[in-house]
XYZ file of C-alpha atoms in Angstrom:
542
model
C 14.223 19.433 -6.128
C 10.746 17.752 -5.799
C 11.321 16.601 -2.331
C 11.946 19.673 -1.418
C 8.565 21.128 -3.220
C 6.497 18.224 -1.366
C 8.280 18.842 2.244
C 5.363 20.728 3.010
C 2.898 17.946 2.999
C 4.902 15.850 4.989
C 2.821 14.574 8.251
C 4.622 13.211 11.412
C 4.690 9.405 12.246
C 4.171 8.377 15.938
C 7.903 6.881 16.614
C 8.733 4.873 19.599
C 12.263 5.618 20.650
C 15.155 7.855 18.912
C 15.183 8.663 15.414
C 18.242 7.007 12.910
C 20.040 10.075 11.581
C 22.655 9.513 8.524
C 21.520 6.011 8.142
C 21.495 6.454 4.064
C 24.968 7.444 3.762
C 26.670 4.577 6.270
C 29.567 2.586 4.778
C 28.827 -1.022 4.187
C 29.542 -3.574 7.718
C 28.521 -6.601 9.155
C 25.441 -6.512 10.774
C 25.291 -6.278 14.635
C 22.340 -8.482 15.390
C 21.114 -10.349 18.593
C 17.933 -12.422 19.118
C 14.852 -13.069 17.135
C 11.155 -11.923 16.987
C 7.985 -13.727 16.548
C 5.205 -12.095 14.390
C 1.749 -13.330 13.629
C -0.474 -13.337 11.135
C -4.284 -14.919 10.227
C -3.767 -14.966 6.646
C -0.836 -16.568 4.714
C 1.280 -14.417 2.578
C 0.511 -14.468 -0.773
C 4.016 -13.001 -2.255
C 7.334 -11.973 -1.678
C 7.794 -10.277 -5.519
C 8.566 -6.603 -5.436
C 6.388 -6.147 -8.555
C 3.325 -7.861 -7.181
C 3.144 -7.975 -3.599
C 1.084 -5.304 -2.657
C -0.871 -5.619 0.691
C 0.220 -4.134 4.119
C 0.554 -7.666 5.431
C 3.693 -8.443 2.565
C 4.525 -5.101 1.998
C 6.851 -4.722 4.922
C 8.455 -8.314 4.946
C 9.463 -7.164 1.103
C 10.459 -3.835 2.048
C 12.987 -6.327 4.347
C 14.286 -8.232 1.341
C 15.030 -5.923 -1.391
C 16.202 -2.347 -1.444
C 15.240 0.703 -4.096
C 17.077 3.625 -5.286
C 15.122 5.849 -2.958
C 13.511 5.088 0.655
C 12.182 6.656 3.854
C 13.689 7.955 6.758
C 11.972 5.449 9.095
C 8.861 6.799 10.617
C 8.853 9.815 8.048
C 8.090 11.256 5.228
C 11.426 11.963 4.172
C 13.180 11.040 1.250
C 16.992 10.081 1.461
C 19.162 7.928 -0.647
C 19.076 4.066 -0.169
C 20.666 2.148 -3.459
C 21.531 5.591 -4.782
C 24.235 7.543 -3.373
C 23.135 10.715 -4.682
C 21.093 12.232 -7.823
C 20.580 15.537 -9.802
C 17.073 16.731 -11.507
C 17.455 18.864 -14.887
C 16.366 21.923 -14.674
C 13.323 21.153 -16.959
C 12.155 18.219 -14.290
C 12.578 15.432 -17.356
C 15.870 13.702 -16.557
C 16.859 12.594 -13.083
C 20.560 10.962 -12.994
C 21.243 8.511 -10.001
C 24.908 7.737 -8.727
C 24.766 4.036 -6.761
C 25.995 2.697 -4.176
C 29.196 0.614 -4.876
C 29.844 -2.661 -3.541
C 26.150 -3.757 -2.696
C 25.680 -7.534 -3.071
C 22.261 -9.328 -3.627
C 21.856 -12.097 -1.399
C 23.322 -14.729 -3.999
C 26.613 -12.886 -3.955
C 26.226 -10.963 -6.878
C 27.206 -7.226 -6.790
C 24.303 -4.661 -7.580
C 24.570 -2.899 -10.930
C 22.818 -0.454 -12.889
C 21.822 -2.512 -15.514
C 20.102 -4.283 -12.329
C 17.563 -1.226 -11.582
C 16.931 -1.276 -15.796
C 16.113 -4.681 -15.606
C 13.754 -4.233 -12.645
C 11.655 -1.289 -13.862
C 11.291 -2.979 -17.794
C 9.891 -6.168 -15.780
C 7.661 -4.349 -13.826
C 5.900 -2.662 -16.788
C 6.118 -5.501 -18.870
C 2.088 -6.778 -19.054
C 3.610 -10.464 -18.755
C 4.259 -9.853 -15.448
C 0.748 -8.356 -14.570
C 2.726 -6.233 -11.475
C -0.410 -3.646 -9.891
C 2.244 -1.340 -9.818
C 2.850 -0.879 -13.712
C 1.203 2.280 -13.430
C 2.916 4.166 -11.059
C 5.571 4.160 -13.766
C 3.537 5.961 -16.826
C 5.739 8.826 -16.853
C 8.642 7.053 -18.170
C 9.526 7.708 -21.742
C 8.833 4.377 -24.002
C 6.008 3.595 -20.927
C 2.808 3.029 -23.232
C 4.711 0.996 -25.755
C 6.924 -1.296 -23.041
C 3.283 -2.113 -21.222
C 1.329 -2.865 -24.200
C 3.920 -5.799 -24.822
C 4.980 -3.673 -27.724
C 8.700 -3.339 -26.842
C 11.562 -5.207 -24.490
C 11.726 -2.479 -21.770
C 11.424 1.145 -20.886
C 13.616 3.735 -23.619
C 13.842 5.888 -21.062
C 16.269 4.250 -18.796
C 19.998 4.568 -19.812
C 22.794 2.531 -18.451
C 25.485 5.189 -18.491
C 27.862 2.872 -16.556
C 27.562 0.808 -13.721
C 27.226 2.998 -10.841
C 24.890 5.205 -12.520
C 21.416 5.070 -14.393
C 19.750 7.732 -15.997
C 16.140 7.948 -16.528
C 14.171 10.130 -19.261
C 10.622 10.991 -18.609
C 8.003 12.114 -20.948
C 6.483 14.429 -18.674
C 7.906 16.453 -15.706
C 6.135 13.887 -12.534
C 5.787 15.910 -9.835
C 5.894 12.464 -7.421
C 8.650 11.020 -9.079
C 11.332 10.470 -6.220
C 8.566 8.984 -4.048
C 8.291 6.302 -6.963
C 11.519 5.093 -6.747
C 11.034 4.330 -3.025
C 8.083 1.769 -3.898
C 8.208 -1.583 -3.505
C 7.747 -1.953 -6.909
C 10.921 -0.134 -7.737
C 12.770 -2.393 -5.555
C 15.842 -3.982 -7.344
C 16.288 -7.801 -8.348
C 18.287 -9.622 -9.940
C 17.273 -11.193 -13.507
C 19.294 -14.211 -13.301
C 17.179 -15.364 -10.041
C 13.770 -14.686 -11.903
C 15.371 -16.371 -14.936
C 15.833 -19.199 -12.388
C 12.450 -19.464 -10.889
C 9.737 -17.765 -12.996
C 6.559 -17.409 -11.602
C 7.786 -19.153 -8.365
C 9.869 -16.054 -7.965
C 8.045 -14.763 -4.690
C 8.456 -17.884 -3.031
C 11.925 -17.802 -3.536
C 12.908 -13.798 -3.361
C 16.542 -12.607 -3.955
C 17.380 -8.950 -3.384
C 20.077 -6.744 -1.482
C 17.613 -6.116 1.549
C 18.329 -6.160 5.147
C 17.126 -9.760 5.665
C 16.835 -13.199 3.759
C 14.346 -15.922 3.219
C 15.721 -18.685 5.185
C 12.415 -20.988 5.122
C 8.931 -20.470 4.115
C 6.621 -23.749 5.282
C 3.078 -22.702 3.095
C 0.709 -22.036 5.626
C 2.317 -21.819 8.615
C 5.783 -19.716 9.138
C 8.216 -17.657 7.520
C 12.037 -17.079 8.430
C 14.048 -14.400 7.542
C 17.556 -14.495 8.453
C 19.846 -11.819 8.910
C 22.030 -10.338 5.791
C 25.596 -10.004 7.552
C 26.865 -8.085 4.745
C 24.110 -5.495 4.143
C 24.592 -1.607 3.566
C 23.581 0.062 6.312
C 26.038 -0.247 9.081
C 24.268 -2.044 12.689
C 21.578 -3.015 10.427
C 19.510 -5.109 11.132
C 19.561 -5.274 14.253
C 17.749 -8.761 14.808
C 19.039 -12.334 13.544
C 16.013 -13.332 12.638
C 11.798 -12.801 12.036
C 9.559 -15.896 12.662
C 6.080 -14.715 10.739
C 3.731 -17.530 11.826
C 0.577 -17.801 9.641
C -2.838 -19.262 10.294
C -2.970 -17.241 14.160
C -6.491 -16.062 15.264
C -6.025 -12.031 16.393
C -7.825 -13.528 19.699
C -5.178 -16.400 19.683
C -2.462 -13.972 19.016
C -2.873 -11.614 21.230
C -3.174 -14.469 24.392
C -0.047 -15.057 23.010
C 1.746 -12.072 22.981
C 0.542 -11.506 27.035
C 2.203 -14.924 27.453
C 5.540 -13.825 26.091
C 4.976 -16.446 22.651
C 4.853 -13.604 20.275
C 6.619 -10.049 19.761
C 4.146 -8.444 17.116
C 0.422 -8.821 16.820
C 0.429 -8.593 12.924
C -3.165 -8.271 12.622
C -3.634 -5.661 15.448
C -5.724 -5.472 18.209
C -8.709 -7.801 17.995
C -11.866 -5.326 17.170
C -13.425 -7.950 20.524
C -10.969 -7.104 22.676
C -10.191 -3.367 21.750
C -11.959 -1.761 24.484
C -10.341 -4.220 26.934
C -6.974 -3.565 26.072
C -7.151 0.009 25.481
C -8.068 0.208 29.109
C -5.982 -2.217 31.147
C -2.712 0.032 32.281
C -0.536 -3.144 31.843
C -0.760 -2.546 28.100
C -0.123 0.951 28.253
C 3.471 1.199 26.855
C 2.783 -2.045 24.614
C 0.073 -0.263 22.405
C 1.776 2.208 19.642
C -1.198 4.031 17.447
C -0.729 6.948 14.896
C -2.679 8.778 11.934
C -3.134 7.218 8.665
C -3.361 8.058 5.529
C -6.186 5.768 4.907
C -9.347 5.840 3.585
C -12.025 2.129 3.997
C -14.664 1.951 0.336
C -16.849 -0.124 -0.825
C -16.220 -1.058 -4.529
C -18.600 -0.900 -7.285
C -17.665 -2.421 -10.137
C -19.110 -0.415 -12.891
C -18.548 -3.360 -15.402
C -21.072 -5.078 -13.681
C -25.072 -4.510 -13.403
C -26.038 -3.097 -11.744
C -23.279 -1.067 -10.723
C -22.669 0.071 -14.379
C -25.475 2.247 -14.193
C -24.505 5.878 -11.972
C -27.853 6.358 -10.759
C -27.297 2.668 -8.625
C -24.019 3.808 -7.230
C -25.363 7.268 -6.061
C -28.222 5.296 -4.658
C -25.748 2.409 -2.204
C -23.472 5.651 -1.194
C -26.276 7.221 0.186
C -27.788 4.002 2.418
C -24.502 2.722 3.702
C -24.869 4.692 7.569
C -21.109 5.339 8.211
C -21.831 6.421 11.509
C -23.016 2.919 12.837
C -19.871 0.949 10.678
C -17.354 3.531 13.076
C -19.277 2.139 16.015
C -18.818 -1.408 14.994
C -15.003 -1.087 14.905
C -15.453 0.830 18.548
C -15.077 4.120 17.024
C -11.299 3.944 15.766
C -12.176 5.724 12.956
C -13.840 8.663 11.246
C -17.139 8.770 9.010
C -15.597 9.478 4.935
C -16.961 11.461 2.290
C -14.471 11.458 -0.360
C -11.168 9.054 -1.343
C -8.619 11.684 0.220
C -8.029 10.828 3.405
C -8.287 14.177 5.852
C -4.767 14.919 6.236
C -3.850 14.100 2.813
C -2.908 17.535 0.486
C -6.160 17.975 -1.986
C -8.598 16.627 0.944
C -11.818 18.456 0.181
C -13.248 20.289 3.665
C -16.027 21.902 1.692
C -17.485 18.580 0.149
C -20.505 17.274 2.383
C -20.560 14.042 -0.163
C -23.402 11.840 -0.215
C -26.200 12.562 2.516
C -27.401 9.219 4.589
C -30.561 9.242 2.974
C -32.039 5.696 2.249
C -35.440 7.248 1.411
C -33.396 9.058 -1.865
C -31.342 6.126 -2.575
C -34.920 4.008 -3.213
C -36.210 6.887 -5.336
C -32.743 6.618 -7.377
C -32.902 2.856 -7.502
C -36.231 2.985 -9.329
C -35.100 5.857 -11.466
C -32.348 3.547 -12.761
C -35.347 0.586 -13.617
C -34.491 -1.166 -10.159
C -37.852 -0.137 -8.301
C -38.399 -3.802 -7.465
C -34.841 -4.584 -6.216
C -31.709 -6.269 -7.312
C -29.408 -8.712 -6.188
C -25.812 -9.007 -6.075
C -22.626 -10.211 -3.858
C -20.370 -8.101 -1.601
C -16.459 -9.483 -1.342
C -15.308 -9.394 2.366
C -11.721 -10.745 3.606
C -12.738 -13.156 6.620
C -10.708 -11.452 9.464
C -12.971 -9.854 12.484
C -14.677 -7.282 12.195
C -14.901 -7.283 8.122
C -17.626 -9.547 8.094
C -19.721 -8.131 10.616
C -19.039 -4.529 8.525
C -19.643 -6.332 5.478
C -23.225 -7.573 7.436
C -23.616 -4.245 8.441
C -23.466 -3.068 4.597
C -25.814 -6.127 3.771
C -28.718 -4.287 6.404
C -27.889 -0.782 4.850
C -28.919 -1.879 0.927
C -31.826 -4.724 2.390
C -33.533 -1.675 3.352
C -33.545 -0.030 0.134
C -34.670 -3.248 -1.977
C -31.015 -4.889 -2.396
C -30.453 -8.187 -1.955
C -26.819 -8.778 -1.069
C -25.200 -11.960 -0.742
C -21.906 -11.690 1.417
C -18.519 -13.897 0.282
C -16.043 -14.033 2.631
C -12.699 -15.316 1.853
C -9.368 -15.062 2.907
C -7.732 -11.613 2.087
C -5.865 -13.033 -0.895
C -8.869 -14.585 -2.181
C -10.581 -10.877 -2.424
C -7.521 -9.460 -3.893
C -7.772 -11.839 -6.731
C -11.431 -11.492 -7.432
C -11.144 -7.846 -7.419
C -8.535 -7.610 -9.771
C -10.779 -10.016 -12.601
C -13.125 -7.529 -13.804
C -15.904 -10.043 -14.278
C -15.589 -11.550 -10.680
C -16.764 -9.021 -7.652
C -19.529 -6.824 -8.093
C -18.731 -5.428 -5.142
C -15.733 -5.675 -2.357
C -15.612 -3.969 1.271
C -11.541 -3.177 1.263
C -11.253 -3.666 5.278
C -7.880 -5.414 5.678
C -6.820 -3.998 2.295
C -8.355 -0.824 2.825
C -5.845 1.879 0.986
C -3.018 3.534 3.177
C -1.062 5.926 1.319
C 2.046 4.234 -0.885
C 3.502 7.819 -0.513
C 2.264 11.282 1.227
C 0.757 12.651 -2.643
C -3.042 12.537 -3.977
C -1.732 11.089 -7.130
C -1.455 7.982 -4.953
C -5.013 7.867 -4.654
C -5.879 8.476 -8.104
C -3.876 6.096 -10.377
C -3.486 2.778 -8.857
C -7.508 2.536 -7.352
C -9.192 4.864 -9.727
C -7.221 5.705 -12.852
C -7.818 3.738 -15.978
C -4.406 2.346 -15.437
C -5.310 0.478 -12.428
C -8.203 -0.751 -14.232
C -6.464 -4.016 -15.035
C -5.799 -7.646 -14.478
C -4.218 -7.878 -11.721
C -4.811 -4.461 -10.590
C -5.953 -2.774 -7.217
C -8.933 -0.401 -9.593
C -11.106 -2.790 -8.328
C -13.886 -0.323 -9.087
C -13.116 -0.706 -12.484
C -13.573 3.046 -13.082
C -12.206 4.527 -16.144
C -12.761 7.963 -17.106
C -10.474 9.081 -19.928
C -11.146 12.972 -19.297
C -10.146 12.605 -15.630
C -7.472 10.840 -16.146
C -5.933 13.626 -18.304
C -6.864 15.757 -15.697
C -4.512 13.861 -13.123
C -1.730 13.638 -15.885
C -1.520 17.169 -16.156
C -1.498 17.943 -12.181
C 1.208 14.858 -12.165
C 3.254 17.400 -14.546
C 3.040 20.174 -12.599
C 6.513 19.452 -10.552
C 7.494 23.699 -10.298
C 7.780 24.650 -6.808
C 5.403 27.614 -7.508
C 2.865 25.507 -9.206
C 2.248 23.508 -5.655
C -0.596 25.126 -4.796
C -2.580 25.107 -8.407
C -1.804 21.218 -8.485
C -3.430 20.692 -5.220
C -6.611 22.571 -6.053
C -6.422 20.416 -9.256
C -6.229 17.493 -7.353
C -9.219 18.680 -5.458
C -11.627 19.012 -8.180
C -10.474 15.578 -10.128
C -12.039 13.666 -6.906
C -14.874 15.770 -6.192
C -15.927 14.796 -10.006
C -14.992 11.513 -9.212
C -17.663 11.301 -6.844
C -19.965 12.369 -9.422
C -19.370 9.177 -10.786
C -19.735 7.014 -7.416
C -17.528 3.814 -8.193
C -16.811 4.029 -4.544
C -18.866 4.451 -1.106
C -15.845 5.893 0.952
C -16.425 4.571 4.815
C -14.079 5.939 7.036
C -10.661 6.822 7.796
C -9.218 4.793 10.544
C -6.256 5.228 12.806
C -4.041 2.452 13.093
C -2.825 0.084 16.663
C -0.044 -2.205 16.900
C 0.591 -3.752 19.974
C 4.216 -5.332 21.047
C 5.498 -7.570 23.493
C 8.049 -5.912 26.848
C 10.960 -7.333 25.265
C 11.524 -5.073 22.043
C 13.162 -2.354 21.864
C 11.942 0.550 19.876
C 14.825 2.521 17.855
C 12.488 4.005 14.843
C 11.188 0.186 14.837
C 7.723 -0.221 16.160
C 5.552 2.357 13.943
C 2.966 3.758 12.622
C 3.760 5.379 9.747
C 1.341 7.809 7.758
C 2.188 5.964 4.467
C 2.210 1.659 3.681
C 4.739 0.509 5.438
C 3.178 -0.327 8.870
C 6.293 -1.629 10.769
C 9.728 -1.197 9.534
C 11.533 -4.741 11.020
C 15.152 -3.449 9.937
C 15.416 -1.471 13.197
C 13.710 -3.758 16.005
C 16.303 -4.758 18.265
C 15.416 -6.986 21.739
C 16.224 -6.983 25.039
């Protein structure tokens, strides 16, 4: 019923090659693999846990491991069955019943159960296991007392038998399908994370496409085909090589020499121009809108960010216009979270003027006329530091002093989700792409109050209670004929949101991957609108 009631915000995904119809519904066979592909990567990957991986570098080598009740036609916006064979929605949008799919084993030979996907959402919400997704997952009946520590799992989830599970929600959630297709909602098994605690995501079990085969810290992944897997001719490769610690520059010399299939990090900001013009890379180069938006943080915890009149005063000296021409103009200038073809995307908001002249006027207002110091978080991948220096000029000429840290991306993750660590972070490399194609999804994880936690991705940490009813009750508007009042609600909740400033949006960037002659695009080399940048399951090679 909801799907149906968000069809029309779906956006279209540049595909390369034919789409996968039916794929959902195949009977379980052997895969029909051939070959490998090599992928590259600067940074190491930090995770391989459904409930805390969350960074478009991970996000698609999990979305490879371990299956949810719900996924994405690849390429699309569209919702179709992937654990789940089927569900129905009561009429009231407050119980959705899911039939499973039969015969699915997790990668340790144990078949998939119901009591598996009960397991997996109480462990996600459970504050021991600090998952940045807890949120997404408010709308749950028994949600406020299961995350406070305060009870052993979700009451709303039912184990009717073992093929299906039936969840109860508190409120009608509007987005709710699209939940179940996170990562986060991705199923595991509780005798593996009984096994290895913490050291879960190093050693990942799921029902997913591939398997970990080896994982040597610092310098390569393997993922090995899973022979028995749902989806019949899936995947179609034996095996993914992600090699860490690669240069972009390195990686891309690389990939002309035939070394390397995927170009994880994208097209070197240096060597942009050079590539976008040279006709030998004009099939190799795949590029498609995003829903992204690139921010500056401001943590409002910390002075002098906790004072409005500060925040007003950095969103009008950052020039937007000269960060797009750093990046060689992939981009456009932002005004507001929403990304422009995101549903609820203001066209009537002008935002904050460039205006450094005001933003010195506001400093002194707020009892800074003599200037402040204070450090700006930047992952170490080109260009983000020379943005992040770029940011440094904007707020030296309005009396700022800003000292730049640049670390590797995981390194910025973790400060920003410590409230008492990054006064300020520039999200390049981590910049928010859409989890799914609703504004909710750029409300509660980066700006609502339940984001605003250890561990979390509100690395703003913004919390305003009355807006955050606000985005509850558009959340609960799931009617069909109430689609167009919860957008213009939508609308207003981040234009007030920018009355408050925790961010400086930047711009809203299209995305590039580039691929080596050999691979073979059926729905597998992408761009899609929402986080999953490539979808490995369907690469096959020549």
């Amino acid at each position: 019923m909801f799907s149906k009631a968000l069809k029309g915000v779906a956006l279209a995904a540049l595909i390369v090659g034919a789409g996968l119809a039916g794929a959902a519904t195949l009977p379980t066979h052997a895969h029909a693999g051939e070959g490998s592909i090599t992928v590259t990567y600067k940074d190491d990957v930090s995770t391989l846990d459904p409930a805390i991986g969350y960074d478009w570098q991970n996000w698609s080598m999990i979305k490879s491991l371990f299956d949810g009740l719900m996924d994405y036609k690849p390429g699309t916006t569209e919702l179709v069955p992937d654990l789940a064979t089927d569900y129905t929605v009561s009429d009231d949008g407050m119980t959705y019943t899911f039939m499973l799919r039969k015969g699915v084993k997790f990668h340790n030979g144990r078949e998939f159960k119901a009591s598996d996907v009960k397991y997996t959402l109480d462990r996600v919400v459970n504050p021991k296991t600090q998952s940045p997704g807890a949120g997404f997952f408010d709308t749950i009946k028994g949600f406020d007392t299961a995350s406070a520590g305060e009870a052993d799992g979700l009451d709303g989830i039912e184990v009717v038998d073992d093929y299906t599970v039936k969840f109860t929600l508190k409120q009608p959630d509007a987005a709710f399908l699209h939940k179940m297709a996170l990562n986060f909602a991705h199923i595991v098994p509780k005798e593996a994370v009984d096994e290895w605690g913490q050291d879960f995501g190093k050693h990942p079990v799921g029902t997913g496409a591939f398997m970990l085969d080896e994982w040597t810290l610092g310098q390569r992944l393997v993922f090995k085909a899973n022979p028995q897997y749902h989806i019949a001719g899936i995947p179609k490769l034996d095996s993914i090589v992600v090699e860490v610690g690669q240069e972009p520059v390195v990686a891309l010399l690389r990939l002309q020499r035939g070394e390397v299939d995927i170009a994880g990090d994208g097209i070197p900001p240096a060597k942009f121009l050079e590539v976008m013009n040279d006709p030998e890379y004009k099939d190799l180069v795949v590029s498609g809108e995003q829903l992204h938006t690139g921010y500056v943080t401001l943590n409002t915890k910390i002075p002098p960010f906790d004072n409005v009149k500060v925040r007003q005063a950095v969103n009008m000296a950052v020039n937007k216009d000269r960060i797009v021409r750093v990046i060689n103009g992939r981009a456009v200038p932002a005004n507001q979270p929403l990304p422009p073809l995101m549903p609820g995307y203001n066209t009537d908001y002008k935002g904050y003027a460039f205006d450094p002249n005001k933003a010195k006027e506001l400093l002194a207002e707020a009892g800074y006329e003599d200037g402040v110091a204070t450090t700006l978080f930047v992952a170490n991948t080109d260009p983000q530091p020379r943005i992040a220096q770029a940011i440094q000029q904007d707020l030296a000429s309005i009396g700022m002093k800003v000292e730049i840290k640049s670390l590797a991306q995981a390194n910025v993750i973790a400060a920003g989700g410590e409230a008492d660590q990054a006064p300020m972070i520039w999200s390049g490399g981590m910049a928010w792409i859409a989890d799914f194609p609703d504004p909710s999804n750029f409300y509660g994880p980066i700006l609502g109050c339940g984001g605003a936690v250890p561990g979390g991705w509100n690395w703003s940490w913004y919390c305003n209670e009355e807006l955050d009813a606000e985005a509850s009750k558009a959340d609960a508007m799931a009617d069909p004929s109430q689609a167009e009042a919860r957008i213009d609600l939508w609308r207003d909740i981040f234009t007030k949101v920018m009355d408050d400033a925790p961010w400086v949006p930047v711009f809203n960037e299209q995305r590039y991957t580039i691929r080596s002659p050999r691979l073979v695009a059926e729905d597998a080399i992408l761009v899609d609108p929402v986080h999953i940048p490539v979808h490995y399951d369907y690469i096959a090679v020549k």
